[in-house]
Coordinates of C-alpha atoms in Angstrom, one line a residue:
M1 CA -27.3 13.8 18.8
K2 CA -31.0 14.3 19.7
A3 CA -32.6 11.0 19.9
S4 CA -36.1 10.1 19.2
D5 CA -36.8 9.5 23.1
S6 CA -36.2 13.2 23.6
T7 CA -32.6 12.8 25.0
L8 CA -29.4 14.5 24.0
H9 CA -26.2 12.4 23.6
F10 CA -22.7 13.6 23.4
H11 CA -20.8 12.1 20.3
L12 CA -17.1 12.4 19.7
N13 CA -15.6 11.0 16.6
G14 CA -18.7 9.0 16.1
I15 CA -18.8 7.4 19.7
D16 CA -21.7 7.8 21.9
H17 CA -20.3 9.0 25.3
G18 CA -23.8 8.8 26.9
K19 CA -26.9 10.9 27.8
A20 CA -26.2 14.6 28.5
F21 CA -29.8 15.9 28.8
S22 CA -33.3 14.4 28.8
N23 CA -36.8 15.7 28.3
L24 CA -35.9 17.9 25.3
P25 CA -38.7 19.8 23.7
E26 CA -39.6 18.6 20.2
V27 CA -38.1 21.4 18.5
V28 CA -34.3 22.1 19.3
Y29 CA -32.1 24.5 17.5
G30 CA -28.3 23.8 17.5
V31 CA -25.7 26.4 18.0
V32 CA -22.1 25.9 17.3
D33 CA -19.7 28.2 18.9
L34 CA -16.0 27.7 18.2
H35 CA -13.0 29.3 19.8
G36 CA -9.5 28.3 18.7
N37 CA -8.4 26.3 15.6
C38 CA -11.1 24.8 13.8
C39 CA -11.4 24.2 10.1
Q40 CA -14.7 22.3 9.6
V41 CA -18.0 21.8 11.2
S42 CA -20.6 19.5 9.7
I43 CA -24.2 19.1 10.6
I44 CA -25.3 15.6 9.7
N45 CA -28.9 14.6 9.5
K46 CA -29.3 10.9 10.4
D47 CA -33.0 10.9 9.8
C48 CA -33.4 7.8 7.4
N49 CA -36.9 9.1 6.2
S50 CA -35.5 12.3 5.0
K51 CA -35.7 13.1 1.2
K52 CA -33.7 15.9 -0.4
G53 CA -35.6 18.8 -1.3
N54 CA -38.3 18.1 1.3
T55 CA -38.5 21.3 3.4
E56 CA -40.0 19.6 6.4
N57 CA -36.8 17.8 6.9
R58 CA -34.7 20.8 7.1
G59 CA -34.1 23.3 9.7
A60 CA -36.1 22.4 13.0
G61 CA -37.5 19.3 11.4
A62 CA -34.2 17.7 11.1
G63 CA -33.5 17.9 14.8
A64 CA -34.0 14.3 15.8
G65 CA -30.8 12.5 14.8
A66 CA -28.8 15.5 13.6
Q67 CA -25.1 15.5 14.8
V68 CA -22.4 18.2 14.6
A69 CA -18.9 17.1 13.7
I70 CA -16.0 19.5 14.5
K71 CA -12.7 18.9 12.7
K72 CA -9.9 20.6 14.6
A73 CA -7.3 22.3 12.4
H74 CA -3.7 20.9 12.3
S75 CA -1.1 23.3 13.5
I76 CA 1.2 23.3 10.5
S77 CA 4.2 25.4 11.1
G78 CA 7.8 25.8 9.7
R79 CA 9.3 25.7 6.3
P80 CA 7.8 23.4 3.9
A81 CA 11.1 22.2 2.9
D82 CA 11.7 21.0 6.5
W83 CA 8.4 19.1 6.7
N84 CA 8.5 15.4 7.6
V85 CA 5.9 13.0 6.0
Q86 CA 3.6 13.4 8.9
K87 CA 3.6 17.2 8.4
V88 CA 3.0 16.8 4.7
C89 CA 0.0 14.6 5.4
E90 CA -1.4 17.1 7.8
F91 CA -1.1 19.9 5.3
I92 CA -2.8 17.6 2.5
E93 CA -5.6 16.7 4.8
S94 CA -6.2 20.4 5.7
I95 CA -7.0 21.1 1.9
P96 CA -10.5 20.6 1.0
N97 CA -11.5 17.3 -0.6
C98 CA -7.8 16.2 -0.3
A99 CA -8.1 13.9 3.0
P100 CA -8.6 10.6 0.6
Y101 CA -5.1 11.1 -0.7
V102 CA -3.2 11.5 2.6
E103 CA -2.4 7.7 2.7
K104 CA -0.9 7.8 -0.8
F105 CA 1.4 10.7 0.4
R106 CA 2.3 8.6 3.3
S107 CA 3.0 5.4 1.5
E108 CA 5.0 7.2 -1.1
Q109 CA 7.1 8.9 1.7
V110 CA 6.6 12.4 0.5
N111 CA 8.3 14.9 2.9
G112 CA 8.3 18.6 2.5
A113 CA 11.2 18.6 0.1
A114 CA 9.7 16.0 -2.1
L115 CA 6.4 18.0 -2.0
L116 CA 8.1 21.1 -3.1
A117 CA 9.6 19.3 -6.0
L118 CA 6.3 18.1 -7.3
D119 CA 4.1 19.8 -9.8
K120 CA 0.4 19.4 -10.7
K121 CA 1.3 17.1 -13.3
D122 CA 3.1 14.8 -10.9
L123 CA 0.4 15.0 -8.4
K124 CA -2.1 13.9 -11.2
E125 CA 0.1 11.1 -12.8
F126 CA 1.9 9.6 -9.9
L127 CA -0.5 10.4 -6.8
E128 CA -3.6 9.8 -8.9
M129 CA -5.2 13.1 -8.0
P130 CA -7.8 14.8 -10.2
L131 CA -6.4 17.7 -11.9
G132 CA -8.6 20.3 -9.8
L133 CA -7.4 18.8 -6.6
A134 CA -3.8 18.8 -7.8
V135 CA -3.9 22.5 -8.7
N136 CA -5.4 23.2 -5.4
V137 CA -2.5 21.5 -3.7
C138 CA 0.0 23.7 -5.5
L139 CA -2.1 26.8 -4.9
H140 CA -2.3 26.2 -1.1
L141 CA 1.4 25.4 -0.9
K142 CA 2.2 28.7 -2.7
K143 CA -0.1 30.5 -0.3
Y144 CA 1.4 28.8 2.7
E145 CA 4.9 29.7 1.4
E146 CA 4.0 33.4 0.9
K147 CA 2.3 33.7 4.2
N148 CA 5.4 32.2 6.0
K149 CA 8.2 34.1 4.4

């Protein structure tokens, strides 16, 4: 994160690990280079004075306080029927917008065999997922099964 004192700090999982560089120029451009299993990169503007739609706070102007968050992809492998509860949770977390439901899958002890037995109606009713997300879970599971035949 570029701080207001023109220093650059390394952050990992929201924890500041200290100053990496100092005397940065006013305008700094970020570059994210990923190699390997990464499924999500977020650039977060921490500028409290920014307002949506204000073009001055986008791009170079958003440099002070911007953070890059990288989420590593889970390595999900094997037949879904053989997944334990943890693998099911990793699979659910890998689906966009489904991370908030991981604890529900964990508390209900949904393993791979149980996941395969669920349909979108079950996901909606018993796991309290919105219909759109329930459909996405079913579609992702179907794609995974087809890819790993």
